[in-house]
Short mmCIF file of C-alpha atoms in Angstrom, two decimals:
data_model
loop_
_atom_site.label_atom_id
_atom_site.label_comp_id
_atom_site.label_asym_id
_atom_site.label_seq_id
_atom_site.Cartn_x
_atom_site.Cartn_y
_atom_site.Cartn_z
CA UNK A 769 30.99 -18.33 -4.41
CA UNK A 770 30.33 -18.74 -0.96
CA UNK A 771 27.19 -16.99 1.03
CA UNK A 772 29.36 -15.63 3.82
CA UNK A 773 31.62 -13.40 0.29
CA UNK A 774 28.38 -12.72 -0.66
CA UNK A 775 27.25 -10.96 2.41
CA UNK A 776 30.28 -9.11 3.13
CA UNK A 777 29.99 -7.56 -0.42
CA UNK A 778 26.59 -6.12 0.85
CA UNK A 779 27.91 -5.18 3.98
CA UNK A 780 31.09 -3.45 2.07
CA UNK A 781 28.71 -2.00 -0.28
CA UNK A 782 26.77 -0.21 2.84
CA UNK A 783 29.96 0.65 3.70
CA UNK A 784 31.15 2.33 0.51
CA UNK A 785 27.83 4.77 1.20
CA UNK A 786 29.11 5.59 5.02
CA UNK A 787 32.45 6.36 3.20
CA UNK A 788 31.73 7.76 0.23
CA UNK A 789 34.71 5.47 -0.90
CA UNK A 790 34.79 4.47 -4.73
CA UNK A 791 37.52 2.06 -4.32
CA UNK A 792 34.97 -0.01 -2.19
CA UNK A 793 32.28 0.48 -5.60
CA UNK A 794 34.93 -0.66 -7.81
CA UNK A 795 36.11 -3.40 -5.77
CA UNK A 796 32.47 -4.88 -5.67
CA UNK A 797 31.46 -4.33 -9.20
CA UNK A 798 33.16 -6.27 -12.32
CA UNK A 799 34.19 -4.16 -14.62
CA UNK A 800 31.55 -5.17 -17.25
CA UNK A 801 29.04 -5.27 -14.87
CA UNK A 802 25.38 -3.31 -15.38
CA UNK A 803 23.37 -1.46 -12.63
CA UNK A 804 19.66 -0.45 -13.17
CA UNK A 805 18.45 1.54 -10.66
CA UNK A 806 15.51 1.64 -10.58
CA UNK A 807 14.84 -1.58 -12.63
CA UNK A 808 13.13 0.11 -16.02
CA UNK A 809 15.62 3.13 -16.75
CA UNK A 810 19.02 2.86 -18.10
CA UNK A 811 21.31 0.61 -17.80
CA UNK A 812 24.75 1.78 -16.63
CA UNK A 813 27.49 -0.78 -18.39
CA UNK A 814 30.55 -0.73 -17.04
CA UNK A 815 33.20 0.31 -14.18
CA UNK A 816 33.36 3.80 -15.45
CA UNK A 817 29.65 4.51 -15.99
CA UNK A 818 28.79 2.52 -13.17
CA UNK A 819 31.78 4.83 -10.74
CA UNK A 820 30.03 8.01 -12.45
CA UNK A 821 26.76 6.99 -10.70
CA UNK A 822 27.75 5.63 -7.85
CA UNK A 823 30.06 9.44 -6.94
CA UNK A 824 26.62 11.29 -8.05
CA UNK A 825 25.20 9.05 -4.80
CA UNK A 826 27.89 10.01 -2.55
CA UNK A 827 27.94 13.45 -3.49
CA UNK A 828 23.87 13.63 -2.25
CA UNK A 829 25.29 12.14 0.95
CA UNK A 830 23.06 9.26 0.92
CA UNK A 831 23.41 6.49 3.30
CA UNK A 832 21.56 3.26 3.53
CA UNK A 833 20.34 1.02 6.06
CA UNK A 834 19.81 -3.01 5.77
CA UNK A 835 15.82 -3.54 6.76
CA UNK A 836 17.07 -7.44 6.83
CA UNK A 837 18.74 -10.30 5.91
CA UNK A 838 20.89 -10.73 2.84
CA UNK A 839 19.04 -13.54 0.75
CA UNK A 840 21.61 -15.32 -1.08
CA UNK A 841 20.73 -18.04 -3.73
CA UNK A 842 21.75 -19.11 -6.82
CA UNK A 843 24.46 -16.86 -7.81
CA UNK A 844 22.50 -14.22 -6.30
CA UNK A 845 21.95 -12.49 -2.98
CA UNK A 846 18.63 -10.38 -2.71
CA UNK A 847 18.22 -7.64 0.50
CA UNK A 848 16.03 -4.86 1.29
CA UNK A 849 17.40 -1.94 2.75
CA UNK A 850 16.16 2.33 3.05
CA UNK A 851 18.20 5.18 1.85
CA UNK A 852 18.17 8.39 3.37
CA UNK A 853 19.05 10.87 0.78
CA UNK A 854 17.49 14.92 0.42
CA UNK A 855 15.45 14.45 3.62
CA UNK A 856 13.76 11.56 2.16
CA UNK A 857 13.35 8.14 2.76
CA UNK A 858 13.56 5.31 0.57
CA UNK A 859 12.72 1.86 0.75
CA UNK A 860 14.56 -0.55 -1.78
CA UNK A 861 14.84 -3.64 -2.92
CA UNK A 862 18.78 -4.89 -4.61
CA UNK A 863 19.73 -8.12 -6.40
CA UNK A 864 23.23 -8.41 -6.66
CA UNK A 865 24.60 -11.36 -9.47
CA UNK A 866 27.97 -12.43 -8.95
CA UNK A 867 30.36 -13.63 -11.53
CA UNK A 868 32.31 -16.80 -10.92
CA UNK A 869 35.34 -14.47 -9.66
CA UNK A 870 32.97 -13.10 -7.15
CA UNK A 871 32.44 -9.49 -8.29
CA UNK A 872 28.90 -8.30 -8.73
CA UNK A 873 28.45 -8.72 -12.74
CA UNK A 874 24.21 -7.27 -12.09
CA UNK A 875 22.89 -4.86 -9.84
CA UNK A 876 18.95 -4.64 -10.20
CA UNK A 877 17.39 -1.80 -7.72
CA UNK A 878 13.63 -2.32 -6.83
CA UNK A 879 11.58 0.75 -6.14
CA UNK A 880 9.25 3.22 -7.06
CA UNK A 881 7.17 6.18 -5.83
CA UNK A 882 5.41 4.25 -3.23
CA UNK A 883 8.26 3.63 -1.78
CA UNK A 884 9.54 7.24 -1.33
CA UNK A 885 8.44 9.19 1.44
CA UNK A 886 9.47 12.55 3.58
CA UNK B 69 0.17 -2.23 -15.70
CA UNK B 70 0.06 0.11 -12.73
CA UNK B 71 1.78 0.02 -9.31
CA UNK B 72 -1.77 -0.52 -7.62
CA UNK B 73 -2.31 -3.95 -10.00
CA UNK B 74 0.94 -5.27 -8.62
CA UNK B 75 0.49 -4.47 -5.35
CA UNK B 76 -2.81 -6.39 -5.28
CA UNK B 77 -1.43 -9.00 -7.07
CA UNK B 78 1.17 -9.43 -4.18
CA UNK B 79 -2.01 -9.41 -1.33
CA UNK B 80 -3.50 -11.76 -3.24
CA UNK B 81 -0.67 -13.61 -3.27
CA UNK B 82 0.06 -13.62 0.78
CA UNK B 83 -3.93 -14.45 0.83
CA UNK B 84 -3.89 -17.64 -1.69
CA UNK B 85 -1.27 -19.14 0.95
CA UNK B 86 -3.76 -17.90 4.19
CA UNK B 87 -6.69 -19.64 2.31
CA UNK B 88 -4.92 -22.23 0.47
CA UNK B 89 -6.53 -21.12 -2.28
CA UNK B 90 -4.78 -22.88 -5.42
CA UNK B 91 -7.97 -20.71 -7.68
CA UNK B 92 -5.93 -17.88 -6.61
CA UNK B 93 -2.77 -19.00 -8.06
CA UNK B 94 -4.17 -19.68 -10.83
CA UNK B 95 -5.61 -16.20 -11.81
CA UNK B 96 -1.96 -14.32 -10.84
CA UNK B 97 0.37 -16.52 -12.69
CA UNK B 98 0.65 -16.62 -16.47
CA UNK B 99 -0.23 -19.51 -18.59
CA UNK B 100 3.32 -20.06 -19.91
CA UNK B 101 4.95 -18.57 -16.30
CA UNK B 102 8.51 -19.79 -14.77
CA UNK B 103 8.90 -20.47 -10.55
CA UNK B 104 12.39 -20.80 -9.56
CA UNK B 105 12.47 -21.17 -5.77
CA UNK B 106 14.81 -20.69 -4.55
CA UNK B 107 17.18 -19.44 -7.42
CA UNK B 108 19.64 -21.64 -8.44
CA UNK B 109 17.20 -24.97 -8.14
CA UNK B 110 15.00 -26.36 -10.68
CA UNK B 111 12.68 -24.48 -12.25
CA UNK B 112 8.69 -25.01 -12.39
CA UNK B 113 7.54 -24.26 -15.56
CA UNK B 114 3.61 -23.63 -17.02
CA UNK B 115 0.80 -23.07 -14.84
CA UNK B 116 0.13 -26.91 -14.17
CA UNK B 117 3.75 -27.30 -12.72
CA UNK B 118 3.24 -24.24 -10.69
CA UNK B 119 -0.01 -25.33 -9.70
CA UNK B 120 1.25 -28.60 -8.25
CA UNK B 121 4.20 -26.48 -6.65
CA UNK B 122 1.75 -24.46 -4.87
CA UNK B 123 -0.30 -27.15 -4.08
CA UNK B 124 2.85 -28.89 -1.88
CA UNK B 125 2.94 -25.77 0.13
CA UNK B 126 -0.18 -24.92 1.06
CA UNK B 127 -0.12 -28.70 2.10
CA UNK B 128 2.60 -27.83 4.05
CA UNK B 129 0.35 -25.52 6.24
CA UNK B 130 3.04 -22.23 4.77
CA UNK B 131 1.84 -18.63 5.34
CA UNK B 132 3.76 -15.48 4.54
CA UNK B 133 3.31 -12.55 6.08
CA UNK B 134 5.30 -9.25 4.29
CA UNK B 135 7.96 -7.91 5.97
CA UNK B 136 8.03 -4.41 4.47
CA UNK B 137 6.03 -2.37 1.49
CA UNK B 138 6.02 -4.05 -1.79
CA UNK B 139 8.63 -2.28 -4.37
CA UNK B 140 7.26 -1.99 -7.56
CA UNK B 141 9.95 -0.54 -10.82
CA UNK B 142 9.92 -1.51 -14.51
CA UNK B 143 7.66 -5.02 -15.47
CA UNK B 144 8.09 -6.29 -11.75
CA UNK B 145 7.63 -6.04 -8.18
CA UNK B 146 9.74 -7.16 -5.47
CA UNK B 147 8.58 -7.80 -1.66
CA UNK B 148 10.25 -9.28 1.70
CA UNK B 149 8.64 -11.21 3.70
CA UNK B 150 8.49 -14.60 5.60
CA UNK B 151 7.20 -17.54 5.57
CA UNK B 152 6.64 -20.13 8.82
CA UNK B 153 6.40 -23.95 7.85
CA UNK B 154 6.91 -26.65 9.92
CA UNK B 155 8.12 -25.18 12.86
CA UNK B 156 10.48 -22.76 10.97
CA UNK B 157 10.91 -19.37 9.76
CA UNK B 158 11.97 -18.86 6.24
CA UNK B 159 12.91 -15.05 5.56
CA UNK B 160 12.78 -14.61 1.43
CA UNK B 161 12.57 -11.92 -1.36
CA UNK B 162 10.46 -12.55 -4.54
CA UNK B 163 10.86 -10.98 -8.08
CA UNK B 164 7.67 -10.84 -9.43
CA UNK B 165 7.96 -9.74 -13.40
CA UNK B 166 4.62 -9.28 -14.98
CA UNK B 167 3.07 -9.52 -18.91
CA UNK B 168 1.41 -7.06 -20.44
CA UNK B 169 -2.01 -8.92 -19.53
CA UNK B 170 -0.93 -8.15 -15.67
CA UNK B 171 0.31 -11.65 -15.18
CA UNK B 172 2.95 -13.02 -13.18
CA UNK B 173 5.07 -14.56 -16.23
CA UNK B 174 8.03 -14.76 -13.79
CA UNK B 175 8.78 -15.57 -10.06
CA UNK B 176 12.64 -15.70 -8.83
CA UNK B 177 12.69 -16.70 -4.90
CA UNK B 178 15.72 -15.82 -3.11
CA UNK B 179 16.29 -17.08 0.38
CA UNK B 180 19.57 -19.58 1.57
CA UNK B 181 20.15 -21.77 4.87
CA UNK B 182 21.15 -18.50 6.56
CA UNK B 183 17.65 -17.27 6.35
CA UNK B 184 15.96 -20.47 8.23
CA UNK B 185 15.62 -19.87 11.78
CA UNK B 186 13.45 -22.01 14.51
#
């Protein structure tokens, strides 16, 4: 699919945070898609799991912030972005894969406690 | 291996391109390590292919400089940064995912034509 789909689904998925609008999460995701945030916990499968999460986000009110670019290649885009969430910040790193039907079939969420500060 | 180890292993990283320092390469990447830059394109495979890779960019005159603090979750670290060559600006995330000997055994490069500038 095409760069420019790729980073309106980013931009829709920053969005969906402003919002706190599920119908954007579940209009992004496939619905056998995974999301591991961070990268090294569990794995959420699926539209339902992956919805659960995604309200327990909204419901903390946390919003996000592009720090630059989507990097799209492959069947991939890549961006880095902070959330501010419980009077912290946090800086991130996503990589979104797309399916051929241009839903995000892997979400992979890069961060850790260096990243987290007040 | 700890946050700190990958961290380093990023600086040293941004420094093998500043000194053009293939030795440097040589002790972050893995023996039997995969380079697939960017995704979607052919991928360099064993440390003599990556070697040779490396050796085409620092020939190229390439330096990075990180854009933001290196995320570090699971196996792997991921970092944003860019890279001027040739007259151009390259912005780019990298997937690092290490072995249990500390080793890169995996780089993923993502970056598209929207992320070339003058």
């Amino acid at each position: 699919m095409s760069s420019a789909h790729r980073i309106a689904t980013v931009n829709k998925y920053v969005e969906a945070f402003a919002r706190k609008d599920i119908g954007l999460i579940r209009q992004i995701f496939a619905d056998n898609a995974t999301v591991e945030d961070p990268v090294g916990t569990d794995v959420h499968k699926g539209i339902a799991a992956i919805s659960a999460f995604y309200e327990g986000s909204f419901g903390a009110d946390a919003r996000l912030s592009l720090t630059g670019p989507v990097r799209c290649a492959g069947n991939a885009a890549a961006f880095a972005f902070e959330v501010h969430v419980a009077g912290m910040k946090i800086e991130v790193i996503d990589v979104f894969e797309f399916d051929a039907a241009g839903k995000v079939v892997s979400m992979k969420a890069y961060w850790g406690q260096e990243n987290i500060s007040q």
